[in-house]
PDB file of C-alpha atoms and ligand atoms in Angstrom:
ATOM      1  CA  UNK A  18       0.000   0.000   0.000  1.00 98.00           C
ATOM      2  CA  UNK A  19       1.486   3.271  -1.137  1.00 98.00           C
ATOM      3  CA  UNK A  20       0.633   6.684   0.357  1.00 98.00           C
ATOM      4  CA  UNK A  21       1.825  10.099  -0.829  1.00 99.00           C
ATOM      5  CA  UNK A  22       1.030  12.999   1.490  1.00 99.00           C
ATOM      6  CA  UNK A  23       1.269  16.630   0.414  1.00 98.00           C
ATOM      7  CA  UNK A  24       1.603  19.115   3.300  1.00 98.00           C
ATOM      8  CA  UNK A  25       3.267  22.331   4.425  1.00 97.00           C
ATOM      9  CA  UNK A  26       4.146  20.587   7.728  1.00 98.00           C
ATOM     10  CA  UNK A  27       6.065  17.419   6.800  1.00 98.00           C
ATOM     11  CA  UNK A  28       7.522  17.154  10.305  1.00 98.00           C
ATOM     12  CA  UNK A  29       4.017  16.577  11.702  1.00 98.00           C
ATOM     13  CA  UNK A  30       4.266  13.094  10.192  1.00 98.00           C
ATOM     14  CA  UNK A  31       7.586  12.009  11.659  1.00 98.00           C
ATOM     15  CA  UNK A  32       6.584  10.650  15.078  1.00 98.00           C
ATOM     16  CA  UNK A  33       3.178   9.203  14.106  1.00 97.00           C
ATOM     17  CA  UNK A  34       4.699   7.291  11.168  1.00 97.00           C
ATOM     18  CA  UNK A  35       7.747   6.295  13.184  1.00 98.00           C
ATOM     19  CA  UNK A  36       5.878   4.410  15.911  1.00 96.00           C
ATOM     20  CA  UNK A  37       3.422   1.577  16.282  1.00 95.00           C
ATOM     21  CA  UNK A  38       1.462  -0.312  13.705  1.00 94.00           C
ATOM     22  CA  UNK A  39       2.172   1.951  10.713  1.00 96.00           C
ATOM     23  CA  UNK A  40       5.917   1.949  11.442  1.00 97.00           C
ATOM     24  CA  UNK A  41       5.772  -1.845  11.573  1.00 96.00           C
ATOM     25  CA  UNK A  42       4.093  -1.933   8.152  1.00 97.00           C
ATOM     26  CA  UNK A  43       6.764   0.371   6.741  1.00 97.00           C
ATOM     27  CA  UNK A  44       9.551  -1.755   8.235  1.00 97.00           C
ATOM     28  CA  UNK A  45       7.968  -4.917   6.859  1.00 96.00           C
ATOM     29  CA  UNK A  46       7.897  -3.312   3.404  1.00 97.00           C
ATOM     30  CA  UNK A  47       4.116  -3.636   2.959  1.00 98.00           C
ATOM     31  CA  UNK A  48       3.377   0.059   3.584  1.00 98.00           C
ATOM     32  CA  UNK A  49       5.220   2.856   1.812  1.00 98.00           C
ATOM     33  CA  UNK A  50       4.569   6.456   2.898  1.00 98.00           C
ATOM     34  CA  UNK A  51       6.204   9.437   1.180  1.00 98.00           C
ATOM     35  CA  UNK A  52       5.635  12.901   2.650  1.00 98.00           C
ATOM     36  CA  UNK A  53       6.040  15.808   0.226  1.00 98.00           C
ATOM     37  CA  UNK A  54       6.616  19.407   1.325  1.00 98.00           C
ATOM     38  CA  UNK A  55       4.213  21.605  -0.626  1.00 98.00           C
ATOM     39  CA  UNK A  56       6.735  24.454  -0.564  1.00 98.00           C
ATOM     40  CA  UNK A  57       9.069  22.367  -2.724  1.00 98.00           C
ATOM     41  CA  UNK A  58       6.528  22.866  -5.504  1.00 98.00           C
ATOM     42  CA  UNK A  59       6.473  26.668  -5.417  1.00 98.00           C
ATOM     43  CA  UNK A  60       8.493  28.646  -7.958  1.00 98.00           C
ATOM     44  CA  UNK A  61       8.981  31.977  -6.178  1.00 98.00           C
ATOM     45  CA  UNK A  62      11.864  32.980  -3.934  1.00 98.00           C
ATOM     46  CA  UNK A  63       9.691  33.112  -0.812  1.00 98.00           C
ATOM     47  CA  UNK A  64       8.032  29.759  -1.453  1.00 98.00           C
ATOM     48  CA  UNK A  65       4.569  31.251  -1.004  1.00 98.00           C
ATOM     49  CA  UNK A  66       1.718  28.730  -0.839  1.00 98.00           C
ATOM     50  CA  UNK A  67      -1.230  31.047  -0.088  1.00 97.00           C
ATOM     51  CA  UNK A  68      -2.841  34.262  -1.281  1.00 97.00           C
ATOM     52  CA  UNK A  69      -5.762  36.568  -0.451  1.00 97.00           C
ATOM     53  CA  UNK A  70      -9.251  35.321  -1.336  1.00 96.00           C
ATOM     54  CA  UNK A  71     -10.959  36.612  -4.482  1.00 97.00           C
ATOM     55  CA  UNK A  72     -14.095  38.414  -3.348  1.00 97.00           C
ATOM     56  CA  UNK A  73     -12.480  39.522  -0.107  1.00 96.00           C
ATOM     57  CA  UNK A  74     -12.988  38.214   3.392  1.00 94.00           C
ATOM     58  CA  UNK A  75     -10.729  37.076   6.211  1.00 93.00           C
ATOM     59  CA  UNK A  76      -7.782  34.697   6.023  1.00 93.00           C
ATOM     60  CA  UNK A  77      -5.760  33.269   3.194  1.00 96.00           C
ATOM     61  CA  UNK A  78      -6.469  30.624   0.576  1.00 97.00           C
ATOM     62  CA  UNK A  79      -3.966  27.970  -0.530  1.00 97.00           C
ATOM     63  CA  UNK A  80      -2.886  28.469  -4.123  1.00 98.00           C
ATOM     64  CA  UNK A  81      -3.693  25.759  -6.686  1.00 98.00           C
ATOM     65  CA  UNK A  82      -0.409  25.545  -8.646  1.00 98.00           C
ATOM     66  CA  UNK A  83       1.819  23.953  -5.957  1.00 98.00           C
ATOM     67  CA  UNK A  84      -0.761  21.179  -5.429  1.00 98.00           C
ATOM     68  CA  UNK A  85      -0.967  20.511  -9.159  1.00 98.00           C
ATOM     69  CA  UNK A  86       2.834  20.342  -9.442  1.00 98.00           C
ATOM     70  CA  UNK A  87       3.089  18.115  -6.375  1.00 99.00           C
ATOM     71  CA  UNK A  88       0.601  15.609  -7.811  1.00 99.00           C
ATOM     72  CA  UNK A  89       2.336  15.717 -11.224  1.00 98.00           C
ATOM     73  CA  UNK A  90       5.625  14.991  -9.465  1.00 98.00           C
ATOM     74  CA  UNK A  91       4.059  12.055  -7.585  1.00 99.00           C
ATOM     75  CA  UNK A  92       2.659  10.671 -10.870  1.00 98.00           C
ATOM     76  CA  UNK A  93       6.052  10.897 -12.516  1.00 98.00           C
ATOM     77  CA  UNK A  94       8.121   9.482  -9.662  1.00 98.00           C
ATOM     78  CA  UNK A  95       5.777   7.139  -7.779  1.00 98.00           C
ATOM     79  CA  UNK A  96       3.237   6.066 -10.378  1.00 98.00           C
ATOM     80  CA  UNK A  97      -0.417   6.824 -11.086  1.00 98.00           C
ATOM     81  CA  UNK A  98      -2.426   6.932  -7.832  1.00 98.00           C
ATOM     82  CA  UNK A  99      -5.816   5.212  -7.644  1.00 98.00           C
ATOM     83  CA  UNK A 100      -7.291   8.137  -5.698  1.00 98.00           C
ATOM     84  CA  UNK A 101      -6.362  11.684  -4.737  1.00 99.00           C
ATOM     85  CA  UNK A 102      -7.990  12.489  -1.399  1.00 98.00           C
ATOM     86  CA  UNK A 103      -8.499  16.044  -0.220  1.00 98.00           C
ATOM     87  CA  UNK A 104      -8.953  16.305   3.550  1.00 98.00           C
ATOM     88  CA  UNK A 105     -11.536  18.907   4.485  1.00 97.00           C
ATOM     89  CA  UNK A 106     -14.438  19.401   6.891  1.00 96.00           C
ATOM     90  CA  UNK A 107     -16.660  19.783   3.790  1.00 96.00           C
ATOM     91  CA  UNK A 108     -15.914  16.225   2.672  1.00 97.00           C
ATOM     92  CA  UNK A 109     -17.914  13.045   3.074  1.00 98.00           C
ATOM     93  CA  UNK A 110     -17.475  11.675   6.561  1.00 98.00           C
ATOM     94  CA  UNK A 111     -15.015   8.778   6.720  1.00 98.00           C
ATOM     95  CA  UNK A 112     -16.554   5.439   7.714  1.00 96.00           C
ATOM     96  CA  UNK A 113     -14.984   1.999   8.125  1.00 95.00           C
ATOM     97  CA  UNK A 114     -16.532   0.977   4.774  1.00 95.00           C
ATOM     98  CA  UNK A 115     -14.557   3.803   3.095  1.00 97.00           C
ATOM     99  CA  UNK A 116     -11.395   2.719   4.905  1.00 97.00           C
ATOM    100  CA  UNK A 117     -11.880  -0.795   3.509  1.00 97.00           C
ATOM    101  CA  UNK A 118     -12.435   0.549   0.007  1.00 98.00           C
ATOM    102  CA  UNK A 119      -9.338   2.794   0.200  1.00 98.00           C
ATOM    103  CA  UNK A 120      -7.259  -0.145   1.455  1.00 98.00           C
ATOM    104  CA  UNK A 121      -8.162  -1.989  -1.733  1.00 98.00           C
ATOM    105  CA  UNK A 122      -6.891   0.802  -3.990  1.00 98.00           C
ATOM    106  CA  UNK A 123      -3.156   0.264  -3.503  1.00 97.00           C
ATOM    107  CA  UNK A 124      -1.959   3.858  -3.993  1.00 98.00           C
ATOM    108  CA  UNK A 125      -3.443   6.981  -2.390  1.00 98.00           C
ATOM    109  CA  UNK A 126      -2.416  10.615  -2.538  1.00 99.00           C
ATOM    110  CA  UNK A 127      -3.612  12.722   0.410  1.00 99.00           C
ATOM    111  CA  UNK A 128      -3.639  16.512   0.087  1.00 98.00           C
ATOM    112  CA  UNK A 129      -3.647  18.428   3.388  1.00 98.00           C
ATOM    113  CA  UNK A 130      -5.362  21.807   3.478  1.00 91.00           C
ATOM    114  CA  UNK A 131      -4.528  24.702   5.823  1.00 82.00           C
ATOM    115  CA  UNK A 132      -5.618  28.273   6.416  1.00 70.00           C
ATOM    116  CA  UNK A 133      -9.194  29.171   5.403  1.00 80.00           C
ATOM    117  CA  UNK A 134      -9.219  26.625   2.633  1.00 91.00           C
ATOM    118  CA  UNK A 135      -7.745  25.518  -0.658  1.00 97.00           C
ATOM    119  CA  UNK A 136      -8.537  27.096  -4.031  1.00 98.00           C
ATOM    120  CA  UNK A 137     -11.597  25.109  -5.071  1.00 97.00           C
ATOM    121  CA  UNK A 138     -10.059  24.152  -8.436  1.00 98.00           C
ATOM    122  CA  UNK A 139      -7.887  21.667  -6.520  1.00 98.00           C
ATOM    123  CA  UNK A 140     -11.010  19.917  -5.221  1.00 98.00           C
ATOM    124  CA  UNK A 141     -12.638  20.024  -8.643  1.00 98.00           C
ATOM    125  CA  UNK A 142      -9.771  19.074 -10.958  1.00 98.00           C
ATOM    126  CA  UNK A 143      -7.063  17.384  -8.886  1.00 98.00           C
ATOM    127  CA  UNK A 144      -8.819  15.541  -6.072  1.00 98.00           C
ATOM    128  CA  UNK A 145     -10.928  12.485  -6.835  1.00 98.00           C
ATOM    129  CA  UNK A 146     -12.606  12.607  -3.429  1.00 98.00           C
ATOM    130  CA  UNK A 147     -12.975  14.891  -0.430  1.00 98.00           C
ATOM    131  CA  UNK A 148     -12.970  13.311   3.024  1.00 98.00           C
ATOM    132  CA  UNK A 149     -13.779  14.660   6.483  1.00 97.00           C
ATOM    133  CA  UNK A 150     -12.837  12.675   9.579  1.00 98.00           C
ATOM    134  CA  UNK A 151     -15.690  14.122  11.644  1.00 97.00           C
ATOM    135  CA  UNK A 152     -17.952  17.045  12.261  1.00 96.00           C
ATOM    136  CA  UNK A 153     -15.455  19.421  13.846  1.00 96.00           C
ATOM    137  CA  UNK A 154     -12.898  21.802  12.374  1.00 95.00           C
ATOM    138  CA  UNK A 155      -9.186  21.011  12.699  1.00 96.00           C
ATOM    139  CA  UNK A 156      -6.554  23.668  12.055  1.00 95.00           C
ATOM    140  CA  UNK A 157      -5.404  21.661   9.055  1.00 96.00           C
ATOM    141  CA  UNK A 158      -5.698  18.396   7.183  1.00 98.00           C
ATOM    142  CA  UNK A 159      -2.517  16.809   8.592  1.00 98.00           C
ATOM    143  CA  UNK A 160      -4.195  15.046  11.509  1.00 98.00           C
ATOM    144  CA  UNK A 161      -6.976  13.886   9.187  1.00 98.00           C
ATOM    145  CA  UNK A 162      -4.359  12.488   6.763  1.00 98.00           C
ATOM    146  CA  UNK A 163      -2.733  10.599   9.624  1.00 98.00           C
ATOM    147  CA  UNK A 164      -6.097   9.167  10.654  1.00 98.00           C
ATOM    148  CA  UNK A 165      -6.669   7.946   7.087  1.00 98.00           C
ATOM    149  CA  UNK A 166      -3.171   6.436   6.791  1.00 98.00           C
ATOM    150  CA  UNK A 167      -3.492   4.683  10.161  1.00 98.00           C
ATOM    151  CA  UNK A 168      -6.967   3.270   9.551  1.00 98.00           C
ATOM    152  CA  UNK A 169      -6.076   2.079   6.028  1.00 98.00           C
ATOM    153  CA  UNK A 170      -2.584   0.745   6.815  1.00 98.00           C
ATOM    154  CA  UNK A 171      -3.803  -1.519   9.609  1.00 96.00           C
ATOM    155  CA  UNK A 172      -5.973  -3.364   7.073  1.00 97.00           C
ATOM    156  CA  UNK A 173      -2.978  -4.156   4.865  1.00 96.00           C
ATOM    157  CA  UNK A 174      -2.072  -7.845   5.284  1.00 94.00           C
ATOM    158  CA  UNK A 175       1.073  -8.180   7.395  1.00 91.00           C
ATOM    159  CA  UNK A 176       0.648  -4.890   9.294  1.00 92.00           C
ATOM    160  CA  UNK A 177      -1.424  -6.101  12.248  1.00 90.00           C
ATOM    161  CA  UNK A 178       0.279  -9.242  13.574  1.00 81.00           C
ATOM    162  CA  UNK A 179      -2.829 -11.286  14.373  1.00 77.00           C
ATOM    163  CA  UNK A 180      -5.217 -10.890  11.437  1.00 74.00           C
ATOM    164  CA  UNK A 181      -8.053 -12.179  13.639  1.00 71.00           C
ATOM    165  CA  UNK A 182      -8.154  -8.829  15.447  1.00 72.00           C
ATOM    166  CA  UNK A 183      -8.856  -7.102  12.137  1.00 76.00           C
ATOM    167  CA  UNK A 184     -11.222  -9.745  10.752  1.00 65.00           C
ATOM    168  CA  UNK A 185     -13.346 -10.153  13.881  1.00 57.00           C
ATOM    169  CA  UNK A 186     -13.908  -6.450  14.301  1.00 67.00           C
ATOM    170  CA  UNK A 187     -17.576  -6.004  14.810  1.00 61.00           C
ATOM    171  CA  UNK A 188     -17.416  -2.374  13.641  1.00 76.00           C
ATOM    172  CA  UNK A 189     -17.294  -3.640  10.094  1.00 73.00           C
ATOM    173  CA  UNK A 190     -20.772  -5.075  10.623  1.00 77.00           C
ATOM    174  CA  UNK A 191     -22.216  -1.997  12.309  1.00 89.00           C
ATOM    175  CA  UNK A 192     -21.534  -3.168  15.870  1.00 94.00           C
ATOM    176  CA  UNK A 193     -19.199  -1.722  18.482  1.00 96.00           C
ATOM    177  CA  UNK A 194     -16.586  -3.974  20.052  1.00 95.00           C
ATOM    178  CA  UNK A 195     -17.323  -6.058  23.166  1.00 96.00           C
ATOM    179  CA  UNK A 196     -15.518  -5.176  26.439  1.00 97.00           C
ATOM    180  CA  UNK A 197     -12.054  -6.627  27.064  1.00 97.00           C
ATOM    181  CA  UNK A 198     -10.442  -7.637  30.369  1.00 98.00           C
ATOM    182  CA  UNK A 199      -7.105  -9.048  31.497  1.00 98.00           C
ATOM    183  CA  UNK A 200      -5.601 -10.035  34.853  1.00 98.00           C
ATOM    184  CA  UNK A 201      -6.101  -9.455  37.741  1.00 98.00           C
ATOM    185  CA  UNK A 202      -9.588 -10.972  38.034  1.00 98.00           C
ATOM    186  CA  UNK A 203     -10.380  -8.623  40.934  1.00 98.00           C
ATOM    187  CA  UNK A 204      -8.741  -5.301  41.638  1.00 97.00           C
ATOM    188  CA  UNK A 205      -9.836  -2.653  44.128  1.00 98.00           C
ATOM    189  CA  UNK A 206     -13.150  -4.468  44.313  1.00 98.00           C
ATOM    190  CA  UNK A 207     -13.632  -4.265  40.537  1.00 98.00           C
ATOM    191  CA  UNK A 208     -14.365  -7.760  39.293  1.00 98.00           C
ATOM    192  CA  UNK A 209     -14.037  -9.154  35.789  1.00 98.00           C
ATOM    193  CA  UNK A 210     -17.388 -10.584  34.576  1.00 98.00           C
ATOM    194  CA  UNK A 211     -17.683 -14.141  35.920  1.00 98.00           C
ATOM    195  CA  UNK A 212     -18.446 -15.703  32.553  1.00 98.00           C
ATOM    196  CA  UNK A 213     -14.990 -14.780  31.204  1.00 98.00           C
ATOM    197  CA  UNK A 214     -13.337 -16.828  33.961  1.00 98.00           C
ATOM    198  CA  UNK A 215     -15.587 -19.836  33.384  1.00 97.00           C
ATOM    199  CA  UNK A 216     -13.688 -21.442  30.519  1.00 97.00           C
ATOM    200  CA  UNK A 217     -16.992 -22.071  28.691  1.00 98.00           C
ATOM    201  CA  UNK A 218     -16.078 -20.896  25.222  1.00 98.00           C
ATOM    202  CA  UNK A 219     -19.635 -21.058  23.932  1.00 98.00           C
ATOM    203  CA  UNK A 220     -20.944 -18.928  26.778  1.00 98.00           C
ATOM    204  CA  UNK A 221     -18.071 -16.463  26.472  1.00 98.00           C
ATOM    205  CA  UNK A 222     -18.733 -16.073  22.766  1.00 98.00           C
ATOM    206  CA  UNK A 223     -22.431 -15.546  23.394  1.00 98.00           C
ATOM    207  CA  UNK A 224     -21.750 -12.975  26.170  1.00 98.00           C
ATOM    208  CA  UNK A 225     -19.377 -11.043  23.930  1.00 97.00           C
ATOM    209  CA  UNK A 226     -21.826 -10.888  21.060  1.00 97.00           C
ATOM    210  CA  UNK A 227     -24.632  -9.795  23.331  1.00 97.00           C
ATOM    211  CA  UNK A 228     -22.393  -7.097  24.890  1.00 98.00           C
ATOM    212  CA  UNK A 229     -21.470  -5.823  21.415  1.00 96.00           C
ATOM    213  CA  UNK A 230     -25.148  -5.537  20.501  1.00 97.00           C
ATOM    214  CA  UNK A 231     -26.058  -4.008  23.884  1.00 97.00           C
ATOM    215  CA  UNK A 232     -23.293  -1.390  23.787  1.00 97.00           C
ATOM    216  CA  UNK A 233     -24.153  -0.419  20.245  1.00 96.00           C
ATOM    217  CA  UNK A 234     -27.812   0.034  21.167  1.00 96.00           C
ATOM    218  CA  UNK A 235     -26.819   2.056  24.247  1.00 96.00           C
ATOM    219  CA  UNK A 236     -24.144   4.306  22.672  1.00 97.00           C
ATOM    220  CA  UNK A 237     -24.592   4.288  18.895  1.00 96.00           C
ATOM    221  CA  UNK A 238     -28.032   3.012  17.876  1.00 94.00           C
ATOM    222  CA  UNK A 239     -27.500   4.809  14.544  1.00 93.00           C
ATOM    223  CA  UNK A 240     -24.737   2.319  13.660  1.00 92.00           C
ATOM    224  CA  UNK A 241     -26.795  -0.851  13.855  1.00 91.00           C
ATOM    225  CA  UNK A 242     -27.491  -2.313  10.460  1.00 88.00           C
ATOM    226  CA  UNK A 243     -30.166  -4.860  11.341  1.00 91.00           C
ATOM    227  CA  UNK A 244     -29.911  -6.504   7.938  1.00 89.00           C
ATOM    228  CA  UNK A 245     -26.261  -7.397   8.542  1.00 91.00           C
ATOM    229  CA  UNK A 246     -26.804  -8.991  11.935  1.00 92.00           C
ATOM    230  CA  UNK A 247     -26.812 -12.766  11.936  1.00 94.00           C
ATOM    231  CA  UNK A 248     -29.880 -14.546  13.410  1.00 95.00           C
ATOM    232  CA  UNK A 249     -28.294 -14.883  16.888  1.00 95.00           C
ATOM    233  CA  UNK A 250     -27.373 -11.178  17.040  1.00 96.00           C
ATOM    234  CA  UNK A 251     -30.770 -10.279  15.632  1.00 95.00           C
ATOM    235  CA  UNK A 252     -32.501 -12.177  18.450  1.00 96.00           C
ATOM    236  CA  UNK A 253     -30.248 -10.401  20.999  1.00 97.00           C
ATOM    237  CA  UNK A 254     -31.009  -7.074  19.356  1.00 96.00           C
ATOM    238  CA  UNK A 255     -34.778  -7.654  19.476  1.00 96.00           C
ATOM    239  CA  UNK A 256     -34.640  -8.783  23.108  1.00 96.00           C
ATOM    240  CA  UNK A 257     -32.453  -5.838  24.251  1.00 96.00           C
ATOM    241  CA  UNK A 258     -34.540  -3.341  22.360  1.00 93.00           C
ATOM    242  CA  UNK A 259     -37.748  -4.743  23.781  1.00 93.00           C
ATOM    243  CA  UNK A 260     -36.269  -4.659  27.280  1.00 92.00           C
ATOM    244  CA  UNK A 261     -35.028  -1.075  26.876  1.00 86.00           C
ATOM    245  CA  UNK A 262     -38.347   0.257  25.665  1.00 85.00           C
ATOM    246  CA  UNK A 263     -40.198  -1.471  28.506  1.00 87.00           C
ATOM    247  CA  UNK A 264     -37.913  -0.240  31.352  1.00 74.00           C
ATOM    248  CA  UNK A 265     -36.242   2.984  30.186  1.00 61.00           C
ATOM    249  CA  UNK A 266     -37.938   6.294  30.823  1.00 62.00           C
ATOM    250  CA  UNK A 267     -39.500   7.706  27.680  1.00 56.00           C
ATOM    251  CA  UNK A 268     -37.354  10.085  25.658  1.00 56.00           C
ATOM    252  CA  UNK A 269     -38.401  12.463  22.953  1.00 51.00           C
ATOM    253  CA  UNK A 270     -37.521  11.328  19.453  1.00 50.00           C
ATOM    254  CA  UNK A 271     -35.710   8.313  18.065  1.00 50.00           C
ATOM    255  CA  UNK A 272     -32.230   7.166  19.007  1.00 50.00           C
ATOM    256  CA  UNK A 273     -32.406   8.119  22.685  1.00 50.00           C
ATOM    257  CA  UNK A 274     -29.712   6.304  24.677  1.00 51.00           C
ATOM    258  CA  UNK A 275     -30.621   3.250  26.686  1.00 52.00           C
ATOM    259  CA  UNK A 276     -30.155   4.547  30.216  1.00 43.00           C
ATOM    260  CA  UNK A 277     -27.818   2.653  32.507  1.00 43.00           C
ATOM    261  CA  UNK A 278     -27.427  -0.095  29.957  1.00 47.00           C
ATOM    262  CA  UNK A 279     -23.644   0.070  30.082  1.00 51.00           C
ATOM    263  CA  UNK A 280     -23.615  -0.994  33.732  1.00 52.00           C
ATOM    264  CA  UNK A 281     -25.954  -3.890  33.268  1.00 47.00           C
ATOM    265  CA  UNK A 282     -24.477  -7.301  34.093  1.00 45.00           C
ATOM    266  CA  UNK A 283     -26.250 -10.575  33.540  1.00 37.00           C
TER     267      UNK A 283
HETATM  268  N1  LIG B 303      -9.455  19.774   7.954  1.00 78.27           N
HETATM  269  C1  LIG B 303     -10.001  20.554   8.910  1.00 78.27           C
HETATM  270  N2  LIG B 303     -10.965  19.902   9.563  1.00 78.27           N
HETATM  271  C2  LIG B 303     -11.050  18.664   9.021  1.00 78.27           C
HETATM  272  C3  LIG B 303     -11.866  17.525   9.258  1.00 78.27           C
HETATM  273  N3  LIG B 303     -12.792  17.509  10.213  1.00 78.27           N
HETATM  274  N4  LIG B 303     -11.677  16.433   8.496  1.00 78.27           N
HETATM  275  C4  LIG B 303     -10.753  16.438   7.519  1.00 78.27           C
HETATM  276  N5  LIG B 303      -9.952  17.469   7.249  1.00 78.27           N
HETATM  277  C5  LIG B 303     -10.099  18.579   7.987  1.00 78.27           C
END
C-alpha cells in the first residue's frame, strides 16, 4: 500500500509514522509512505503557498499551482495513484466501509489543506474525493491524513500481527466492540465478569456478542445495520430493544440512549 502525502508541515508526520502499527508496516515493506513538502513545488523565492481570497474576506487561501505540481511529481516518480484524497471538513465523513475501500486501492495521494481553505479548483480538478474525519474543524488536514493512513494501513495484510483482530472487528458489521479484560480478576473491588473466567467458550462467545449488541444500542443506535446482523445477534437485538423500551424512561424522538445499559451485568 502506497501513500503520498502533500503538506506544508512534513515534520508533523515524523513521530506518528515512526511508531506503532504503521511503522511496523513500513519496516515490513508492505506500507510505503512518502511525505512531500508543498513548498518544494512553489516557484517563487519566498516559497509562497497562499494568497488573499478573491471576493475579499478574512484569512488566506492555498494556491492551486503547488498542489498541481506536487501531484504531477508524484505521478512521474511514484506512479499513477488510484485516488487523490483532499482532507476537508466539507468532505464526506469517513466510515470503516470507506477505509476498507481505500485499502483496496493500492496507492493513495492525500492533500492536506490549511488556512481558510484551498482554491476550489484543486477539489474540482485534482482531487478524486474529499474526506472529512468528523464534524469538527481542525486547524489543518494533517491530523486527518494521519487518521486515514493509520486506519487504512492496519488493514494491509502483514501490518497487524494477528489478522483475527482485524477480521473479527464487529465495527465492520455496524456493531461496536465487546468489552475486554485481562488479569487481575479482581482489583480494588472491581471484578471481571464471571463468565470470562468460566472457561466455557460457547458462553463467552455468546456474552461477547450480546455485549457488542447491547453497547451499540446504548451508545450508537444509529450504527446498527439490522440486515447485517446474523440470526443470533438479531434475536439479541430484538430482546435488548424490547427490554429497553419497557424499562427505560420515555425520551423524545428516536435514538435516545438506553439509560444505565452500560452498567448492566447478567
Ligand atoms: N481539515 C479541517 N478539519 C477537518 C476535518 N474535520 N476532516 C478532515 N480534514 C479537515
